Amino acid sequence: MIAIVVAAVFFAGMGIYGLVLPAALVRPFGIVASGPDARNEVRAVYGGFGLAIAGLLVAAAFDDGIRRGAVIAVAVALGGMAAGRLIGAVRDRPRAFYPSWFYFCVEVVLGGVLWFAVS
């Protein structure tokens, strides 16, 4: 239950940050969200999605009926994100640990912790 709430807080933080400061959220990756369409995309993918996942995890923390399926779905999504970063790192080597490898580690750890929380 604690692992689920911690992951929910992480996604909520990402979601709020993505909604409020979309350009700042993607800047460490070298992405410039200079126009309204770009900021709208960041708000949708990081903001809205992050808050939706946070809400799902909060619901899963308190509802035994959806816990296992919801948490496995989020764990698998995090694993997919980490796999995408790993493939990206093979093709285009990150210049530094932060941000790519840092978030790779976050995704692997959170995904693994969630997976084992319902196993």
N, CA, C and O atoms as a GROMACS GRO file, in nm:
protein
  476
    1MET      N    1   0.083  -0.120   0.000
    1MET     CA    2   0.000   0.000   0.000
    1MET      C    3   0.087   0.126   0.000
    1MET      O    4   0.056   0.221  -0.071
    2ILE      N    5   0.194   0.127   0.076
    2ILE     CA    6   0.283   0.244   0.081
    2ILE      C    7   0.346   0.266  -0.056
    2ILE      O    8   0.356   0.380  -0.102
    3ALA      N    9   0.389   0.158  -0.122
    3ALA     CA   10   0.450   0.170  -0.254
    3ALA      C   11   0.352   0.230  -0.354
    3ALA      O   12   0.390   0.311  -0.438
    4ILE      N   13   0.227   0.192  -0.345
    4ILE     CA   14   0.125   0.244  -0.436
    4ILE      C   15   0.104   0.393  -0.413
    4ILE      O   16   0.094   0.469  -0.509
    5VAL      N   17   0.099   0.434  -0.289
    5VAL     CA   18   0.080   0.576  -0.257
    5VAL      C   19   0.203   0.658  -0.299
    5VAL      O   20   0.188   0.768  -0.351
    6VAL      N   21   0.322   0.605  -0.278
    6VAL     CA   22   0.444   0.676  -0.321
    6VAL      C   23   0.442   0.696  -0.472
    6VAL      O   24   0.473   0.805  -0.521
    7ALA      N   25   0.407   0.592  -0.546
    7ALA     CA   26   0.399   0.604  -0.692
    7ALA      C   27   0.292   0.705  -0.732
    7ALA      O   28   0.310   0.782  -0.826
    8ALA      N   29   0.180   0.705  -0.661
    8ALA     CA   30   0.073   0.802  -0.689
    8ALA      C   31   0.122   0.944  -0.667
    8ALA      O   32   0.090   1.033  -0.746
    9VAL      N   33   0.198   0.967  -0.562
    9VAL     CA   34   0.252   1.101  -0.534
    9VAL      C   35   0.348   1.142  -0.645
    9VAL      O   36   0.346   1.257  -0.689
   10PHE      N   37   0.432   1.050  -0.691
   10PHE     CA   38   0.524   1.079  -0.801
   10PHE      C   39   0.446   1.122  -0.925
   10PHE      O   40   0.477   1.224  -0.986
   11PHE      N   41   0.345   1.045  -0.963
   11PHE     CA   42   0.266   1.078  -1.082
   11PHE      C   43   0.187   1.207  -1.063
   11PHE      O   44   0.173   1.286  -1.157
   12ALA      N   45   0.136   1.230  -0.943
   12ALA     CA   46   0.064   1.355  -0.918
   12ALA      C   47   0.157   1.475  -0.932
   12ALA      O   48   0.121   1.577  -0.990
   13GLY      N   49   0.279   1.462  -0.878
   13GLY     CA   50   0.377   1.570  -0.890
   13GLY      C   51   0.411   1.597  -1.036
   13GLY      O   52   0.416   1.713  -1.078
   14MET      N   53   0.434   1.492  -1.112
   14MET     CA   54   0.462   1.507  -1.255
   14MET      C   55   0.343   1.572  -1.325
   14MET      O   56   0.361   1.659  -1.410
   15GLY      N   57   0.224   1.528  -1.291
   15GLY     CA   58   0.104   1.581  -1.354
   15GLY      C   59   0.083   1.729  -1.328
   15GLY      O   60   0.054   1.806  -1.419
   16ILE      N   61   0.098   1.768  -1.203
   16ILE     CA   62   0.080   1.909  -1.168
   16ILE      C   63   0.188   1.993  -1.234
   16ILE      O   64   0.159   2.099  -1.290
   17TYR      N   65   0.311   1.947  -1.228
   17TYR     CA   66   0.422   2.019  -1.291
   17TYR      C   67   0.398   2.033  -1.441
   17TYR      O   68   0.419   2.140  -1.499
   18GLY      N   69   0.352   1.926  -1.505
   18GLY     CA   70   0.325   1.928  -1.648
   18GLY      C   71   0.213   2.024  -1.685
   18GLY      O   72   0.219   2.087  -1.791
   19LEU      N   73   0.113   2.035  -1.601
   19LEU     CA   74   0.003   2.128  -1.629
   19LEU      C   75   0.043   2.273  -1.607
   19LEU      O   76   0.008   2.361  -1.686
   20VAL      N   77   0.116   2.298  -1.499
   20VAL     CA   78   0.149   2.435  -1.461
   20VAL      C   79   0.268   2.491  -1.538
   20VAL      O   80   0.265   2.606  -1.582
   21LEU      N   81   0.373   2.411  -1.555
   21LEU     CA   82   0.496   2.458  -1.618
   21LEU      C   83   0.542   2.360  -1.727
   21LEU      O   84   0.648   2.298  -1.715
   22PRO      N   85   0.464   2.345  -1.833
   22PRO     CA   86   0.497   2.243  -1.933
   22PRO      C   87   0.634   2.264  -1.999
   22PRO      O   88   0.706   2.166  -2.021
   23ALA      N   89   0.670   2.386  -2.031
   23ALA     CA   90   0.798   2.411  -2.097
   23ALA      C   91   0.915   2.377  -2.005
   23ALA      O   92   1.016   2.323  -2.049
   24ALA      N   93   0.900   2.407  -1.877
   24ALA     CA   94   1.006   2.378  -1.780
   24ALA      C   95   1.022   2.227  -1.760
   24ALA      O   96   1.134   2.179  -1.739
   25LEU      N   97   0.913   2.153  -1.767
   25LEU     CA   98   0.920   2.008  -1.745
   25LEU      C   99   1.005   1.940  -1.852
   25LEU      O  100   1.082   1.850  -1.820
   26VAL      N  101   0.992   1.981  -1.977
   26VAL     CA  102   1.065   1.912  -2.085
   26VAL      C  103   1.200   1.976  -2.117
   26VAL      O  104   1.278   1.919  -2.194
   27ARG      N  105   1.229   2.092  -2.061
   27ARG     CA  106   1.355   2.162  -2.090
   27ARG      C  107   1.480   2.077  -2.061
   27ARG      O  108   1.574   2.081  -2.140
   28PRO      N  109   1.485   2.001  -1.950
   28PRO     CA  110   1.607   1.921  -1.923
   28PRO      C  111   1.638   1.819  -2.033
   28PRO      O  112   1.751   1.773  -2.044
   29PHE      N  113   1.538   1.784  -2.114
   29PHE     CA  114   1.558   1.688  -2.222
   29PHE      C  115   1.600   1.756  -2.352
   29PHE      O  116   1.617   1.690  -2.455
   30GLY      N  117   1.616   1.888  -2.347
   30GLY     CA  118   1.653   1.963  -2.467
   30GLY      C  119   1.535   1.992  -2.557
   30GLY      O  120   1.552   2.029  -2.673
   31ILE      N  121   1.415   1.976  -2.505
   31ILE     CA  122   1.294   2.002  -2.581
   31ILE      C  123   1.247   2.144  -2.550
   31ILE      O  124   1.239   2.184  -2.434
   32VAL      N  125   1.217   2.218  -2.654
   32VAL     CA  126   1.168   2.354  -2.636
   32VAL      C  127   1.019   2.355  -2.670
   32VAL      O  128   0.980   2.339  -2.786
   33ALA      N  129   0.938   2.373  -2.568
   33ALA     CA  130   0.793   2.380  -2.587
   33ALA      C  131   0.754   2.527  -2.597
   33ALA      O  132   0.698   2.585  -2.504
   34SER      N  133   0.785   2.586  -2.712
   34SER     CA  134   0.772   2.731  -2.726
   34SER      C  135   0.634   2.776  -2.771
   34SER      O  136   0.596   2.890  -2.744
   35GLY      N  137   0.559   2.693  -2.838
   35GLY     CA  138   0.428   2.735  -2.888
   35GLY      C  139   0.315   2.673  -2.810
   35GLY      O  140   0.335   2.580  -2.732
   36PRO      N  141   0.195   2.724  -2.831
   36PRO     CA  142   0.079   2.671  -2.758
   36PRO      C  143   0.050   2.525  -2.788
   36PRO      O  144   0.007   2.452  -2.698
   37ASP      N  145   0.072   2.480  -2.911
   37ASP     CA  146   0.047   2.339  -2.943
   37ASP      C  147   0.145   2.247  -2.869
   37ASP      O  148   0.106   2.141  -2.819
   38ALA      N  149   0.271   2.289  -2.862
   38ALA     CA  150   0.372   2.210  -2.791
   38ALA      C  151   0.340   2.204  -2.642
   38ALA      O  152   0.347   2.097  -2.581
   39ARG      N  153   0.304   2.317  -2.583
   39ARG     CA  154   0.271   2.318  -2.440
   39ARG      C  155   0.144   2.238  -2.413
   39ARG      O  156   0.133   2.172  -2.309
   40ASN      N  157   0.050   2.242  -2.505
   40ASN     CA  158  -0.073   2.163  -2.492
   40ASN      C  159  -0.040   2.014  -2.492
   40ASN      O  160  -0.097   1.938  -2.414
   41GLU      N  161   0.052   1.973  -2.578
   41GLU     CA  162   0.093   1.832  -2.584
   41GLU      C  163   0.158   1.788  -2.453
   41GLU      O  164   0.128   1.679  -2.402
   42VAL      N  165   0.246   1.871  -2.398
   42VAL     CA  166   0.310   1.837  -2.271
   42VAL      C  167   0.206   1.831  -2.160
   42VAL      O  168   0.209   1.741  -2.076
   43ARG      N  169   0.114   1.927  -2.160
   43ARG     CA  170   0.008   1.925  -2.058
   43ARG      C  171  -0.076   1.798  -2.066
   43ARG      O  172  -0.115   1.742  -1.964
   44ALA      N  173  -0.102   1.752  -2.188
   44ALA     CA  174  -0.183   1.631  -2.205
   44ALA      C  175  -0.106   1.506  -2.162
   44ALA      O  176  -0.155   1.427  -2.083
   45VAL      N  177   0.016   1.490  -2.215
   45VAL     CA  178   0.090   1.365  -2.195
   45VAL      C  179   0.151   1.356  -2.055
   45VAL      O  180   0.145   1.250  -1.993
   46TYR      N  181   0.207   1.464  -2.006
   46TYR     CA  182   0.267   1.461  -1.873
   46TYR      C  183   0.166   1.504  -1.766
   46TYR      O  184   0.158   1.443  -1.660
   47GLY      N  185   0.090   1.608  -1.796
   47GLY     CA  186  -0.003   1.661  -1.697
   47GLY      C  187  -0.126   1.574  -1.678
   47GLY      O  188  -0.145   1.514  -1.572
   48GLY      N  189  -0.208   1.567  -1.781
   48GLY     CA  190  -0.332   1.491  -1.770
   48GLY      C  191  -0.310   1.344  -1.745
   48GLY      O  192  -0.376   1.284  -1.660
   49PHE      N  193  -0.216   1.285  -1.818
   49PHE     CA  194  -0.188   1.142  -1.799
   49PHE      C  195  -0.133   1.116  -1.659
   49PHE      O  196  -0.173   1.021  -1.592
   50GLY      N  197  -0.040   1.203  -1.614
   50GLY     CA  198   0.017   1.186  -1.480
   50GLY      C  199  -0.089   1.190  -1.372
   50GLY      O  200  -0.088   1.108  -1.280
   51LEU      N  201  -0.181   1.286  -1.381
   51LEU     CA  202  -0.288   1.296  -1.281
   51LEU      C  203  -0.385   1.179  -1.291
   51LEU      O  204  -0.435   1.131  -1.189
   52ALA      N  205  -0.412   1.133  -1.412
   52ALA     CA  206  -0.500   1.017  -1.428
   52ALA      C  207  -0.440   0.893  -1.364
   52ALA      O  208  -0.509   0.818  -1.294
   53ILE      N  209  -0.311   0.870  -1.387
   53ILE     CA  210  -0.243   0.755  -1.326
   53ILE      C  211  -0.239   0.769  -1.175
   53ILE      O  212  -0.259   0.672  -1.102
   54ALA      N  213  -0.213   0.890  -1.126
   54ALA     CA  214  -0.215   0.913  -0.981
   54ALA      C  215  -0.351   0.879  -0.923
   54ALA      O  216  -0.360   0.813  -0.820
   55GLY      N  217  -0.456   0.924  -0.989
   55GLY     CA  218  -0.592   0.893  -0.943
   55GLY      C  219  -0.621   0.745  -0.943
   55GLY      O  220  -0.681   0.692  -0.850
   56LEU      N  221  -0.577   0.677  -1.049
   56LEU     CA  222  -0.596   0.532  -1.057
   56LEU      C  223  -0.524   0.462  -0.943
   56LEU      O  224  -0.578   0.369  -0.882
   57LEU      N  225  -0.401   0.505  -0.915
   57LEU     CA  226  -0.325   0.442  -0.806
   57LEU      C  227  -0.386   0.468  -0.670
   57LEU      O  228  -0.388   0.380  -0.584
   58VAL      N  229  -0.437   0.589  -0.649
   58VAL     CA  230  -0.505   0.618  -0.521
   58VAL      C  231  -0.628   0.529  -0.507
   58VAL      O  232  -0.652   0.472  -0.401
   59ALA      N  233  -0.705   0.518  -0.615
   59ALA     CA  234  -0.822   0.429  -0.610
   59ALA      C  235  -0.780   0.286  -0.582
   59ALA      O  236  -0.843   0.216  -0.503
   60ALA      N  237  -0.672   0.242  -0.646
   60ALA     CA  238  -0.623   0.104  -0.628
   60ALA      C  239  -0.574   0.081  -0.485
   60ALA      O  240  -0.587  -0.030  -0.433
   61ALA      N  241  -0.519   0.184  -0.423
   61ALA     CA  242  -0.470   0.170  -0.286
   61ALA      C  243  -0.584   0.140  -0.189
   61ALA      O  244  -0.564   0.076  -0.086
   62PHE      N  245  -0.704   0.187  -0.223
   62PHE     CA  246  -0.817   0.173  -0.130
   62PHE      C  247  -0.926   0.078  -0.179
   62PHE      O  248  -1.025   0.058  -0.110
   63ASP      N  249  -0.909   0.020  -0.296
   63ASP     CA  250  -1.011  -0.069  -0.351
   63ASP      C  251  -0.946  -0.202  -0.390
   63ASP      O  252  -0.877  -0.211  -0.491
   64ASP      N  253  -0.971  -0.303  -0.308
   64ASP     CA  254  -0.912  -0.435  -0.333
   64ASP      C  255  -0.954  -0.492  -0.468
   64ASP      O  256  -0.880  -0.570  -0.529
   65GLY      N  257  -1.072  -0.455  -0.514
   65GLY     CA  258  -1.125  -0.511  -0.639
   65GLY      C  259  -1.046  -0.470  -0.762
   65GLY      O  260  -1.039  -0.546  -0.859
   66ILE      N  261  -0.988  -0.351  -0.762
   66ILE     CA  262  -0.912  -0.306  -0.879
   66ILE      C  263  -0.762  -0.302  -0.856
   66ILE      O  264  -0.685  -0.280  -0.950
   67ARG      N  265  -0.720  -0.323  -0.732
   67ARG     CA  266  -0.579  -0.304  -0.697
   67ARG      C  267  -0.484  -0.379  -0.789
   67ARG      O  268  -0.397  -0.318  -0.852
   68ARG      N  269  -0.499  -0.507  -0.797
   68ARG     CA  270  -0.401  -0.588  -0.871
   68ARG      C  271  -0.391  -0.546  -1.018
   68ARG      O  272  -0.282  -0.521  -1.068
   69GLY      N  273  -0.503  -0.539  -1.086
   69GLY     CA  274  -0.502  -0.504  -1.228
   69GLY      C  275  -0.449  -0.365  -1.254
   69GLY      O  276  -0.370  -0.344  -1.346
   70ALA      N  277  -0.492  -0.269  -1.174
   70ALA     CA  278  -0.449  -0.131  -1.193
   70ALA      C  279  -0.299  -0.116  -1.168
   70ALA      O  280  -0.229  -0.050  -1.246
   71VAL      N  281  -0.251  -0.176  -1.062
   71VAL     CA  282  -0.110  -0.163  -1.027
   71VAL      C  283  -0.022  -0.236  -1.129
   71VAL      O  284   0.084  -0.185  -1.166
   72ILE      N  285  -0.065  -0.352  -1.175
   72ILE     CA  286   0.012  -0.421  -1.279
   72ILE      C  287   0.015  -0.338  -1.407
   72ILE      O  288   0.119  -0.330  -1.472
   73ALA      N  289  -0.097  -0.277  -1.444
   73ALA     CA  290  -0.100  -0.194  -1.565
   73ALA      C  291  -0.002  -0.078  -1.555
   73ALA      O  292   0.068  -0.048  -1.652
   74VAL      N  293   0.005  -0.013  -1.440
   74VAL     CA  294   0.098   0.099  -1.422
   74VAL      C  295   0.242   0.048  -1.420
   74VAL      O  296   0.331   0.111  -1.477
   75ALA      N  297   0.266  -0.065  -1.355
   75ALA     CA  298   0.401  -0.123  -1.352
   75ALA      C  299   0.448  -0.158  -1.493
   75ALA      O  300   0.564  -0.133  -1.528
   76VAL      N  301   0.361  -0.214  -1.573
   76VAL     CA  302   0.396  -0.250  -1.711
   76VAL      C  303   0.421  -0.123  -1.793
   76VAL      O  304   0.513  -0.120  -1.875
   77ALA      N  305   0.340  -0.020  -1.773
   77ALA     CA  306   0.361   0.107  -1.844
   77ALA      C  307   0.497   0.166  -1.808
   77ALA      O  308   0.569   0.214  -1.896
   78LEU      N  309   0.532   0.163  -1.681
   78LEU     CA  310   0.664   0.212  -1.640
   78LEU      C  311   0.776   0.129  -1.701
   78LEU      O  312   0.878   0.183  -1.743
   79GLY      N  313   0.756  -0.002  -1.708
   79GLY     CA  314   0.854  -0.088  -1.773
   79GLY      C  315   0.870  -0.056  -1.921
   79GLY      O  316   0.981  -0.058  -1.974
   80GLY      N  317   0.760  -0.025  -1.986
   80GLY     CA  318   0.766   0.014  -2.126
   80GLY      C  319   0.840   0.146  -2.145
   80GLY      O  320   0.915   0.162  -2.241
   81MET      N  321   0.818   0.240  -2.054
   81MET     CA  322   0.891   0.367  -2.060
   81MET      C  323   1.040   0.343  -2.043
   81MET      O  324   1.122   0.398  -2.117
   82ALA      N  325   1.076   0.261  -1.946
   82ALA     CA  326   1.218   0.230  -1.923
   82ALA      C  327   1.278   0.160  -2.043
   82ALA      O  328   1.391   0.189  -2.082
   83ALA      N  329   1.205   0.067  -2.103
   83ALA     CA  330   1.255  -0.004  -2.221
   83ALA      C  331   1.276   0.094  -2.337
   83ALA      O  332   1.375   0.085  -2.409
   84GLY      N  333   1.184   0.187  -2.353
   84GLY     CA  334   1.200   0.288  -2.457
   84GLY      C  335   1.324   0.373  -2.435
   84GLY      O  336   1.394   0.407  -2.530
   85ARG      N  337   1.350   0.408  -2.310
   85ARG     CA  338   1.473   0.486  -2.279
   85ARG      C  339   1.598   0.404  -2.307
   85ARG      O  340   1.697   0.456  -2.357
   86LEU      N  341   1.593   0.274  -2.275
   86LEU     CA  342   1.708   0.188  -2.299
   86LEU      C  343   1.736   0.176  -2.449
   86LEU      O  344   1.851   0.186  -2.492
   87ILE      N  345   1.633   0.154  -2.527
   87ILE     CA  346   1.649   0.147  -2.672
   87ILE      C  347   1.700   0.281  -2.725
   87ILE      O  348   1.788   0.286  -2.811
   88GLY      N  349   1.645   0.390  -2.672
   88GLY     CA  350   1.691   0.522  -2.712
   88GLY      C  351   1.837   0.544  -2.677
   88GLY      O  352   1.910   0.607  -2.753
   89ALA      N  353   1.880   0.494  -2.563
   89ALA     CA  354   2.019   0.510  -2.520
   89ALA      C  355   2.115   0.432  -2.609
   89ALA      O  356   2.230   0.473  -2.628
   90VAL      N  357   2.070   0.320  -2.662
   90VAL     CA  358   2.153   0.243  -2.753
   90VAL      C  359   2.170   0.320  -2.885
   90VAL      O  360   2.278   0.321  -2.944
   91ARG      N  361   2.063   0.381  -2.930
   91ARG     CA  362   2.067   0.454  -3.058
   91ARG      C  363   2.130   0.592  -3.045
   91ARG      O  364   2.209   0.633  -3.131
   92ASP      N  365   2.097   0.662  -2.938
   92ASP     CA  366   2.146   0.799  -2.915
   92ASP      C  367   2.194   0.808  -2.771
   92ASP      O  368   2.112   0.823  -2.680
   93ARG      N  369   2.320   0.798  -2.749
   93ARG     CA  370   2.375   0.795  -2.614
   93ARG      C  371   2.346   0.925  -2.539
   93ARG      O  372   2.377   1.034  -2.587
   94PRO      N  373   2.285   0.914  -2.420
   94PRO     CA  374   2.265   1.034  -2.338
   94PRO      C  375   2.400   1.094  -2.299
   94PRO      O  376   2.497   1.022  -2.277
   95ARG      N  377   2.405   1.226  -2.291
   95ARG     CA  378   2.530   1.295  -2.259
   95ARG      C  379   2.563   1.291  -2.111
   95ARG      O  380   2.680   1.304  -2.074
   96ALA      N  381   2.463   1.273  -2.027
   96ALA     CA  382   2.485   1.275  -1.883
   96ALA      C  383   2.384   1.183  -1.815
   96ALA      O  384   2.289   1.137  -1.879
   97PHE      N  385   2.405   1.157  -1.688
   97PHE     CA  386   2.311   1.073  -1.612
   97PHE      C  387   2.172   1.135  -1.607
   97PHE      O  388   2.071   1.066  -1.624
   98TYR      N  389   2.168   1.266  -1.582
   98TYR     CA  390   2.039   1.335  -1.576
   98TYR      C  391   2.014   1.404  -1.708
   98TYR      O  392   2.105   1.470  -1.758
   99PRO      N  393   1.899   1.394  -1.767
   99PRO     CA  394   1.776   1.338  -1.713
   99PRO      C  395   1.746   1.194  -1.755
   99PRO      O  396   1.674   1.124  -1.684
  100SER      N  397   1.801   1.149  -1.867
  100SER     CA  398   1.757   1.020  -1.923
  100SER      C  399   1.780   0.901  -1.832
  100SER      O  400   1.687   0.826  -1.805
  101TRP      N  401   1.903   0.882  -1.784
  101TRP     CA  402   1.930   0.767  -1.699
  101TRP      C  403   1.863   0.781  -1.563
  101TRP      O  404   1.821   0.681  -1.504
  102PHE      N  405   1.852   0.902  -1.513
  102PHE     CA  406   1.783   0.925  -1.386
  102PHE      C  407   1.639   0.874  -1.395
  102PHE      O  408   1.593   0.799  -1.309
  103TYR      N  409   1.568   0.916  -1.500
  103TYR     CA  410   1.429   0.873  -1.514
  103TYR      C  411   1.418   0.726  -1.551
  103TYR      O  412   1.318   0.662  -1.517
  104PHE      N  413   1.516   0.672  -1.619
  104PHE     CA  414   1.520   0.528  -1.643
  104PHE      C  415   1.520   0.455  -1.509
  104PHE      O  416   1.444   0.360  -1.489
  105CYS      N  417   1.607   0.499  -1.418
  105CYS     CA  418   1.615   0.438  -1.284
  105CYS      C  419   1.485   0.453  -1.208
  105CYS      O  420   1.438   0.358  -1.145
  106VAL      N  421   1.426   0.571  -1.213
  106VAL     CA  422   1.297   0.594  -1.145
  106VAL      C  423   1.192   0.498  -1.199
  106VAL      O  424   1.117   0.437  -1.122
  107GLU      N  425   1.185   0.485  -1.331
  107GLU     CA  426   1.084   0.397  -1.392
  107GLU      C  427   1.107   0.251  -1.357
  107GLU      O  428   1.011   0.179  -1.329
  108VAL      N  429   1.231   0.206  -1.358
  108VAL     CA  430   1.261   0.067  -1.323
  108VAL      C  431   1.227   0.040  -1.176
  108VAL      O  432   1.163  -0.059  -1.144
  109VAL      N  433   1.270   0.130  -1.088
  109VAL     CA  434   1.244   0.110  -0.945
  109VAL      C  435   1.095   0.116  -0.915
  109VAL      O  436   1.041   0.026  -0.850
  110LEU      N  437   1.027   0.221  -0.961
  110LEU     CA  438   0.883   0.232  -0.934
  110LEU      C  439   0.806   0.116  -0.995
  110LEU      O  440   0.718   0.059  -0.931
  111GLY      N  441   0.839   0.081  -1.118
  111GLY     CA  442   0.771  -0.032  -1.182
  111GLY      C  443   0.794  -0.162  -1.107
  111GLY      O  444   0.700  -0.239  -1.086
  112GLY      N  445   0.918  -0.186  -1.066
  112GLY     CA  446   0.948  -0.307  -0.991
  112GLY      C  447   0.881  -0.311  -0.855
  112GLY      O  448   0.828  -0.414  -0.814
  113VAL      N  449   0.883  -0.199  -0.787
  113VAL     CA  450   0.820  -0.193  -0.654
  113VAL      C  451   0.670  -0.216  -0.667
  113VAL      O  452   0.611  -0.289  -0.587
  114LEU      N  453   0.608  -0.156  -0.766
  114LEU     CA  454   0.464  -0.176  -0.786
  114LEU      C  455   0.435  -0.321  -0.822
  114LEU      O  456   0.341  -0.382  -0.770
  115TRP      N  457   0.515  -0.377  -0.912
  115TRP     CA  458   0.495  -0.517  -0.952
  115TRP      C  459   0.500  -0.610  -0.832
  115TRP      O  460   0.414  -0.696  -0.816
  116PHE      N  461   0.601  -0.592  -0.747
  116PHE     CA  462   0.615  -0.678  -0.630
  116PHE      C  463   0.514  -0.646  -0.520
  116PHE      O  464   0.488  -0.729  -0.434
  117ALA      N  465   0.457  -0.528  -0.523
  117ALA     CA  466   0.356  -0.491  -0.423
  117ALA      C  467   0.228  -0.573  -0.440
  117ALA      O  468   0.154  -0.593  -0.344
  118VAL      N  469   0.202  -0.620  -0.562
  118VAL     CA  470   0.080  -0.698  -0.584
  118VAL      C  471   0.109  -0.844  -0.621
  118VAL      O  472   0.017  -0.917  -0.658
  119SER      N  473   0.234  -0.885  -0.613
  119SER     CA  474   0.269  -1.024  -0.645
  119SER      C  475   0.249  -1.114  -0.526
  119SER      O  476   0.274  -1.235  -0.535
   0.00000   0.00000   0.00000
